[in-house]
Coordinates of C-alpha atoms and ligand atoms in Angstrom, one line a residue:
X6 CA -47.7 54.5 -64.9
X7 CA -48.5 58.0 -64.1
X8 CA -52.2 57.5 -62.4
X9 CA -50.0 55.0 -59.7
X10 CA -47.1 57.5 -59.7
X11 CA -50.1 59.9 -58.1
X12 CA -51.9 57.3 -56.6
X13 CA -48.6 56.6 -54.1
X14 CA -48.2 60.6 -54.1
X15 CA -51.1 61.2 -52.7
X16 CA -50.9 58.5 -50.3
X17 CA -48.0 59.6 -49.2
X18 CA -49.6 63.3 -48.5
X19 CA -52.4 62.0 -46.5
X20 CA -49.7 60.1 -43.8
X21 CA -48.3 63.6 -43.4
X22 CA -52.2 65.2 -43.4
X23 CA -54.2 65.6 -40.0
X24 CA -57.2 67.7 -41.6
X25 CA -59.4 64.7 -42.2
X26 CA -59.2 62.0 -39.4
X27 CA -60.9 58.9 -40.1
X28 CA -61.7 56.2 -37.2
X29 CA -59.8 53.2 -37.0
X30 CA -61.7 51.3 -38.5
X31 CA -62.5 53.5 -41.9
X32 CA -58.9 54.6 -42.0
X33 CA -58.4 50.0 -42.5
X34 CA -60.8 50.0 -44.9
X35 CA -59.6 52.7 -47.3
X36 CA -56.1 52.6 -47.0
X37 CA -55.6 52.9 -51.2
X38 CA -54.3 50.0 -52.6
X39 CA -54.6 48.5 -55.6
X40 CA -57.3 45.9 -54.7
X41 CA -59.8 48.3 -53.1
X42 CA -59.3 51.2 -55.8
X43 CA -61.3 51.2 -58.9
X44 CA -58.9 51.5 -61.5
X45 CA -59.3 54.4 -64.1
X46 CA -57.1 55.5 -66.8
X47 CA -57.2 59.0 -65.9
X48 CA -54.5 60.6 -64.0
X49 CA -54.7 63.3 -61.7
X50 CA -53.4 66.2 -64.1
X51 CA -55.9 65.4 -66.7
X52 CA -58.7 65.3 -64.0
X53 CA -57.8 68.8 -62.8
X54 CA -57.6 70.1 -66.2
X55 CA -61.2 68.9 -66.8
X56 CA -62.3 70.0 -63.4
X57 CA -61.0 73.3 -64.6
X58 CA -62.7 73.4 -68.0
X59 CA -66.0 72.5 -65.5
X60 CA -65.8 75.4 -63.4
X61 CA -64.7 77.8 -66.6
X62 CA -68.3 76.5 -68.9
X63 CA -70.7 76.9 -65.9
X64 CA -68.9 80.6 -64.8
X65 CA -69.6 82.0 -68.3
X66 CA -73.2 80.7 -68.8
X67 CA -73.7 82.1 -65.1
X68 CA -74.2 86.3 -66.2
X69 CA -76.5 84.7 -69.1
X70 CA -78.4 83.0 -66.9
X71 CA -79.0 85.8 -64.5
X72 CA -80.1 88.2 -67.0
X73 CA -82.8 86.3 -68.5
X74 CA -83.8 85.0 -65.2
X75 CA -84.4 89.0 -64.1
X76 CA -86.5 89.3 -67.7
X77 CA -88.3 86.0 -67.2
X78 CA -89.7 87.0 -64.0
X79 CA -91.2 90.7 -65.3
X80 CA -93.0 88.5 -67.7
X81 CA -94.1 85.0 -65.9
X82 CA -93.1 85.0 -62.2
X83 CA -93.5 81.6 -62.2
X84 CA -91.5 80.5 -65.3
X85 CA -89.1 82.8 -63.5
X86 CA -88.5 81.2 -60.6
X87 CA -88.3 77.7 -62.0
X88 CA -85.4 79.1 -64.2
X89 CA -84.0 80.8 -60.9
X90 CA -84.2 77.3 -58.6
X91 CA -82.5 75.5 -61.4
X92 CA -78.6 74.9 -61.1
X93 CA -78.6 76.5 -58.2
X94 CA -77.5 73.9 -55.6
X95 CA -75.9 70.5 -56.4
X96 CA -75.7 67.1 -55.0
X97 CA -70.9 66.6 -55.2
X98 CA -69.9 62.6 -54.6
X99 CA -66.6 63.7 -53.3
X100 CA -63.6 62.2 -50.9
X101 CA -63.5 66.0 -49.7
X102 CA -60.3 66.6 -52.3
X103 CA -61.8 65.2 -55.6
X104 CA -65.0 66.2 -56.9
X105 CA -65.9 63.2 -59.0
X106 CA -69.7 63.3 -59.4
X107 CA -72.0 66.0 -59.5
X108 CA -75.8 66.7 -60.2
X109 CA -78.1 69.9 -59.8
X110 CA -80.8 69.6 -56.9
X111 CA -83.5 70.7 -59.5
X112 CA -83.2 71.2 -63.4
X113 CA -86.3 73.5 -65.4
X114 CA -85.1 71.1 -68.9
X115 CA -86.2 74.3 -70.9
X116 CA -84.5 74.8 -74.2
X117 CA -83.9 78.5 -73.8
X118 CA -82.4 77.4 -70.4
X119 CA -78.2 78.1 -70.5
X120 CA -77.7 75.5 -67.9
X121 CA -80.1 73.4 -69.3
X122 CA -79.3 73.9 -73.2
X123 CA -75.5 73.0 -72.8
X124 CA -76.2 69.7 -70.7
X125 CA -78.7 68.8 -73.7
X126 CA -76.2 69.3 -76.3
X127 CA -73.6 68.1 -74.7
X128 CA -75.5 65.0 -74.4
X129 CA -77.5 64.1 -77.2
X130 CA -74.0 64.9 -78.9
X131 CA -72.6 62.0 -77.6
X132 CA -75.4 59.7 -78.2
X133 CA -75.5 61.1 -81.3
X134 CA -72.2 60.5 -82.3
X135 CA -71.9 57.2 -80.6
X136 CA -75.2 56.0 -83.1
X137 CA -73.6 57.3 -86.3
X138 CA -70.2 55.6 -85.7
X139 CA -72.1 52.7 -85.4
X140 CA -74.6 52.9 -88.9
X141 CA -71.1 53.8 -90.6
X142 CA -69.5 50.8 -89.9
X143 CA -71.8 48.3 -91.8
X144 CA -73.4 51.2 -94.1
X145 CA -71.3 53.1 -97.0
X146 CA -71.1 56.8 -97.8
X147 CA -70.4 60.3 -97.5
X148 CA -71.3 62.1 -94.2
X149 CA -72.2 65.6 -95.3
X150 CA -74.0 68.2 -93.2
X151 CA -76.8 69.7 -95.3
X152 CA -78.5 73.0 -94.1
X153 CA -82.3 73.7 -95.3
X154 CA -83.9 77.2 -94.5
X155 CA -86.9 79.2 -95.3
X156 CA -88.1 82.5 -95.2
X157 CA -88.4 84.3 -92.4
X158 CA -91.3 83.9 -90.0
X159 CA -93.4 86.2 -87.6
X160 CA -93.9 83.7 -85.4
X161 CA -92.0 80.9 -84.4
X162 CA -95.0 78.4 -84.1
X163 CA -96.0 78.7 -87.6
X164 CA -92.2 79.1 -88.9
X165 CA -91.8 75.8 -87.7
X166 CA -94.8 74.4 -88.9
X167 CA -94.3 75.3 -92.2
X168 CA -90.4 73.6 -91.9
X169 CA -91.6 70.5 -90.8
X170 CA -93.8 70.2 -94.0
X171 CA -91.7 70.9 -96.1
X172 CA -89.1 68.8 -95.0
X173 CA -91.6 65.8 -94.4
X174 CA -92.8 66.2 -98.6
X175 CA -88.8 66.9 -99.4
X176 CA -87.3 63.6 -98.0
X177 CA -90.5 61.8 -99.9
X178 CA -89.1 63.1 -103.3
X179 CA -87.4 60.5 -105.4
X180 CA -84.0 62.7 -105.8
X181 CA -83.9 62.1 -102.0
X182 CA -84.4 58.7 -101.8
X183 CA -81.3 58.3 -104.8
X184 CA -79.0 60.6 -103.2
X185 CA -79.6 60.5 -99.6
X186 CA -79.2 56.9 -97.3
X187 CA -79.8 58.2 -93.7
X188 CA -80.6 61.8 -92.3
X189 CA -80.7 62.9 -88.7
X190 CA -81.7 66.4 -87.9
X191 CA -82.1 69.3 -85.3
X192 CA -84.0 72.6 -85.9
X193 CA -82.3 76.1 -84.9
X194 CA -83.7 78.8 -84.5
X195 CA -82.5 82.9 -84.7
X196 CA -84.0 86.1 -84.5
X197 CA -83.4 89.4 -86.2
X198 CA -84.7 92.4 -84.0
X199 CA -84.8 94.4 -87.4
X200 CA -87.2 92.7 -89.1
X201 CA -88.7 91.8 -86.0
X202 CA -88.9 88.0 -87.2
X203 CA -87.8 84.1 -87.0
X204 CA -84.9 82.3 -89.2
X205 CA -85.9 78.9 -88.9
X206 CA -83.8 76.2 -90.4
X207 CA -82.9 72.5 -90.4
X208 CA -79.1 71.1 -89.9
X209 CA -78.9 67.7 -90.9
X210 CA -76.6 65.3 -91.0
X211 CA -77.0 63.1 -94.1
X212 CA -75.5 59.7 -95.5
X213 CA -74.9 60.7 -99.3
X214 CA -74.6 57.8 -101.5
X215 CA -74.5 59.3 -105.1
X216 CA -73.0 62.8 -105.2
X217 CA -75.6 65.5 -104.9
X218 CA -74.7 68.9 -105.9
X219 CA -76.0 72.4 -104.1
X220 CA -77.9 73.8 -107.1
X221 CA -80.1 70.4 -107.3
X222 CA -80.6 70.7 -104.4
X223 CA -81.6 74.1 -103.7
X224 CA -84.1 73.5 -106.8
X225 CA -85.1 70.3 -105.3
X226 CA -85.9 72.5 -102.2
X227 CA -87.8 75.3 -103.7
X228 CA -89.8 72.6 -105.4
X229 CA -91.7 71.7 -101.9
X230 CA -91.1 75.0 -100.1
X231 CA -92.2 77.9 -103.0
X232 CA -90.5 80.4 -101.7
X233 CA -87.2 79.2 -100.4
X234 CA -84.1 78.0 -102.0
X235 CA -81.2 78.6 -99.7
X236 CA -79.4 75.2 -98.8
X237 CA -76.1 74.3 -97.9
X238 CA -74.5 71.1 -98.3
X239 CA -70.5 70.0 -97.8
X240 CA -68.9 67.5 -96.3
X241 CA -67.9 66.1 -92.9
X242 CA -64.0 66.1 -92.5
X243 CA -64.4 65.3 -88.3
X244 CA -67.6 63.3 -87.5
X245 CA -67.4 65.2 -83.5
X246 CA -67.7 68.2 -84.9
X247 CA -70.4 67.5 -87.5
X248 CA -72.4 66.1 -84.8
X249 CA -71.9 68.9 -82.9
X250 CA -73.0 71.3 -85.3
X251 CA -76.4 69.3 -85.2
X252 CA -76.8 68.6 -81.7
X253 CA -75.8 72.9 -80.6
X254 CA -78.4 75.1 -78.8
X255 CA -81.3 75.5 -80.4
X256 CA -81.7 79.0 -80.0
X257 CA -78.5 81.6 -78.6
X258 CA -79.2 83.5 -75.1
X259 CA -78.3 86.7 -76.8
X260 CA -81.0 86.5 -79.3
X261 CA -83.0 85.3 -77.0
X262 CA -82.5 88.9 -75.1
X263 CA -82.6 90.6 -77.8
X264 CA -86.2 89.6 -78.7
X265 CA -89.4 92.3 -77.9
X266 CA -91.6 90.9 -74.9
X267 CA -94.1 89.4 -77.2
X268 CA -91.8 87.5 -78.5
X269 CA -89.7 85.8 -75.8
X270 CA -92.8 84.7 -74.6
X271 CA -93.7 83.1 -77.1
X272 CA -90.4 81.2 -77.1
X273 CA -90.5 81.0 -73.0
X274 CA -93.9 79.4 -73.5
X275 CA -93.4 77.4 -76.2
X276 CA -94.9 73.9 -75.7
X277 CA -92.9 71.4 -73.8
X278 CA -92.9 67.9 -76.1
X279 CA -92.1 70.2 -79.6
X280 CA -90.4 67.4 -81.7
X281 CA -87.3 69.2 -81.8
X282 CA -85.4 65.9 -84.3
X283 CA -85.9 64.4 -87.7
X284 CA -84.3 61.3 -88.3
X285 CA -85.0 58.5 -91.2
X286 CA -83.2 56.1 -92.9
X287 CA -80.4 54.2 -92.1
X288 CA -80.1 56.4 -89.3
X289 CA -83.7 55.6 -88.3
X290 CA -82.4 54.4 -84.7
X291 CA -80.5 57.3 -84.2
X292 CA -83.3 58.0 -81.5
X293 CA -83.0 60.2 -78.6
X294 CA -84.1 60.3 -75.4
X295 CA -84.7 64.2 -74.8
X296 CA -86.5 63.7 -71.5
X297 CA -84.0 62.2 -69.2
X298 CA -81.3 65.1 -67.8
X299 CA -78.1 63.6 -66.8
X300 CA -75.2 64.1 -64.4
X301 CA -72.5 66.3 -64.6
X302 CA -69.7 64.0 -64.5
X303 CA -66.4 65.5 -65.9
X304 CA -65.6 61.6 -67.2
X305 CA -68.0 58.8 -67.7
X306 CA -66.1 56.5 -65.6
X307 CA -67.3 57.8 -62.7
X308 CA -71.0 57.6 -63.4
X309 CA -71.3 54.2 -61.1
X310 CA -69.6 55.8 -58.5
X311 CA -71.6 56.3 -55.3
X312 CA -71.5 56.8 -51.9
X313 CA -69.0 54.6 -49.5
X314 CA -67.1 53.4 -52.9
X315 CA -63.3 54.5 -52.8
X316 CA -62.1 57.5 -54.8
X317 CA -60.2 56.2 -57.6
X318 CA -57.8 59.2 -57.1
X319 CA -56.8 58.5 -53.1
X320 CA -58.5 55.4 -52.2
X321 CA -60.4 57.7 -49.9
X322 CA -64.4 57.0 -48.7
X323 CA -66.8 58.8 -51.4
X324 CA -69.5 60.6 -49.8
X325 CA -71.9 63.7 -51.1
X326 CA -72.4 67.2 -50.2
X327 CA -74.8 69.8 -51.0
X328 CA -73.6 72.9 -52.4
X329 CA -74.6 76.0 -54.1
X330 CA -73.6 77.2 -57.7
X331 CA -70.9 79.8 -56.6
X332 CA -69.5 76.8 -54.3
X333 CA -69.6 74.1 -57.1
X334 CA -67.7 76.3 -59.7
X335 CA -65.6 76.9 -56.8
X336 CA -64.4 73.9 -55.8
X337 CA -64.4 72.2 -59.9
X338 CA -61.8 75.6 -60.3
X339 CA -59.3 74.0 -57.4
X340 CA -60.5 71.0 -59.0
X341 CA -60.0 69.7 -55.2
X342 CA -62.4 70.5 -52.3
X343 CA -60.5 71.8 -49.2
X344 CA -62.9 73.1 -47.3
X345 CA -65.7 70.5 -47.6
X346 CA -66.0 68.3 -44.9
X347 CA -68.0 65.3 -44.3
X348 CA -71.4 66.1 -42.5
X349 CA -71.6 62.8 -40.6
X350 CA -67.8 62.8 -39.8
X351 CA -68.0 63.7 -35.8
Ligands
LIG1 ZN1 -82.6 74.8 -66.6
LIG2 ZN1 -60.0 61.4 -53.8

């Protein structure tokens, strides 16, 4: 009720508005009504909100983003500029009032990337999230989220090295196998600039069939590790925010700067293709696809948007602009775009 409530609103608006003429012919063609506007259940409140939320996540990671580009470049100029060039200009599918599709010019996909990071997590989340639903439908248990770390290491190569063993030798145990139905996993890292070292561990999220309490498994653990014993297991009360847990940064900006030059080197050159996921078990298909970076839509419904469709908002002719980062916080923050126009509208 409300989205047509707005819909005739904003019709009603454009009568009275001069600023964006259209010929003849285009002002025929997308007049909104109800059969040339793609419906969407979103109304325009809730699409300003988001638009808002938008322009508030990509203004904070913005300082972050600067400061590591200024160390990156001391240390690799070229690394530097790649981080530099990416986010900063963006392809907008617009009407020229609502911002419904956007996607950076050029994206560097590195993990200690802020830009970069968020779009990863915020994606593989849903994925993520999407796949477990699915396994939990047909396959009983408990979800728990189950934490496996080791001792600190100097480097964060052969930290993670020594993680990946262990876990490969752990989930071959037979107290896995009882306990444990499905497992999917991401590795986090964090640094400690008093020790000068790497805190490597493993979030997973596990199926638990048979209950399986901490000590066991912290035994169970020291068993293939040696050394280390500290786990963490509990349960899943909210499956988003399990998964999100799981699917976070891999490594936080401020540790990142915090880090001695040998160091964030290392991590800046880390190799591009580093298996990042463990999964197994009945959440064996809960594969990702890490390599493929996708828009910044605010709401999935407008992924199959494109250029000449109508705006689902106004009924108005979608078309895109270029922009740069300051602009395209800008113009999410209005969540509206007064002062874009169309480049081929003479
Ligand atoms: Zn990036
Ligand atoms: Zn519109």
């Amino acid at each position: 009720m409300s989205f047509l409530f707005d819909l005739m609103n904003i019709a009603a608006n454009q009568l009275n508005s001069n600023s964006k003429p259209l010929k003849e012919s285009e002002n025929i063609a997308f007049t909104p009504s109800l059969d040339t506007v793609q419906q969407v259940d979103i109304n325009e409140r809730e699409f300003r909100r988001a638009s808002q939320s938008k322009s508030e996540r990509w203004t904070l990671r913005t300082p972050t983003k600067r400061d590591i580009v200024a160390r990156l470049e001391r240390v690799s100029a070229e690394d530097g500029l790649r981080l530099k060039q990416c986010c900063s200009a963006f392809r907008v599918l617009t009407c020229g009032t609502h911002p419904l599709r956007s996607y950076p010019t050029f994206r560097c996909k590195k993990l200690f990337c802020p830009d970069c990071a968020a779009e990863r997590a915020t994606r593989l989340g849903n994925q993520t999230e999407a796949k477990i639903r699915e396994v939990m439908k047909t396959t009983k248990g408990r979800l728990c989220l189950l934490t496996l770390t080791t001792k600190n290491a100097a480097t964060l190569d052969g930290g993670l090295v020594k993680l990946k063993k262990s876990f490969a030798n752990f989930k071959r145990k037979k107290v896995f196998k009882e306990h444990i139905k499905g497992y999917f996993g991401a590795f986090e890292y964090t640094f400690n600039p008093k020790t000068n070292d790497f805190h490597i561990h493993l979030h997973l999220i596990v199926l638990r069939g048979k209950f399986w309490n901490q000590s066991d498994i912290s035994d169970a653990w020291r068993d293939v590790t040696g050394d280390s014993f500290i786990v963490d297991i509990r349960e899943i009360k909210n499956t988003h925010k399990g998964v999100k847990e799981v699917c976070k940064y891999p490594m936080k900006p401020a540790d990142l700067m915090e880090m001695p030059d040998d160091k964030f080197l290392e991590v800046v050159k880390m190799k591009k293709g580093t298996r990042m996921f463990v999964s197994g078990g009945c959440f064996y298909n809960v594969k990702l696809d890490d390599d493929d970076a996708a828009d910044d839509n605010i709401f999935s419904q407008f992924a199959d948007l494109t250029e000449g469709d109508a705006c689902p908002f106004c009924g108005d002719e979608l078309f895109d602009v270029l922009v740069n980062r300051q602009q395209h916080i800008g113009l999410h923050e209005l969540g509206s775009m007064p002062n874009v126009v169309k480049n081929n509208s003479s």
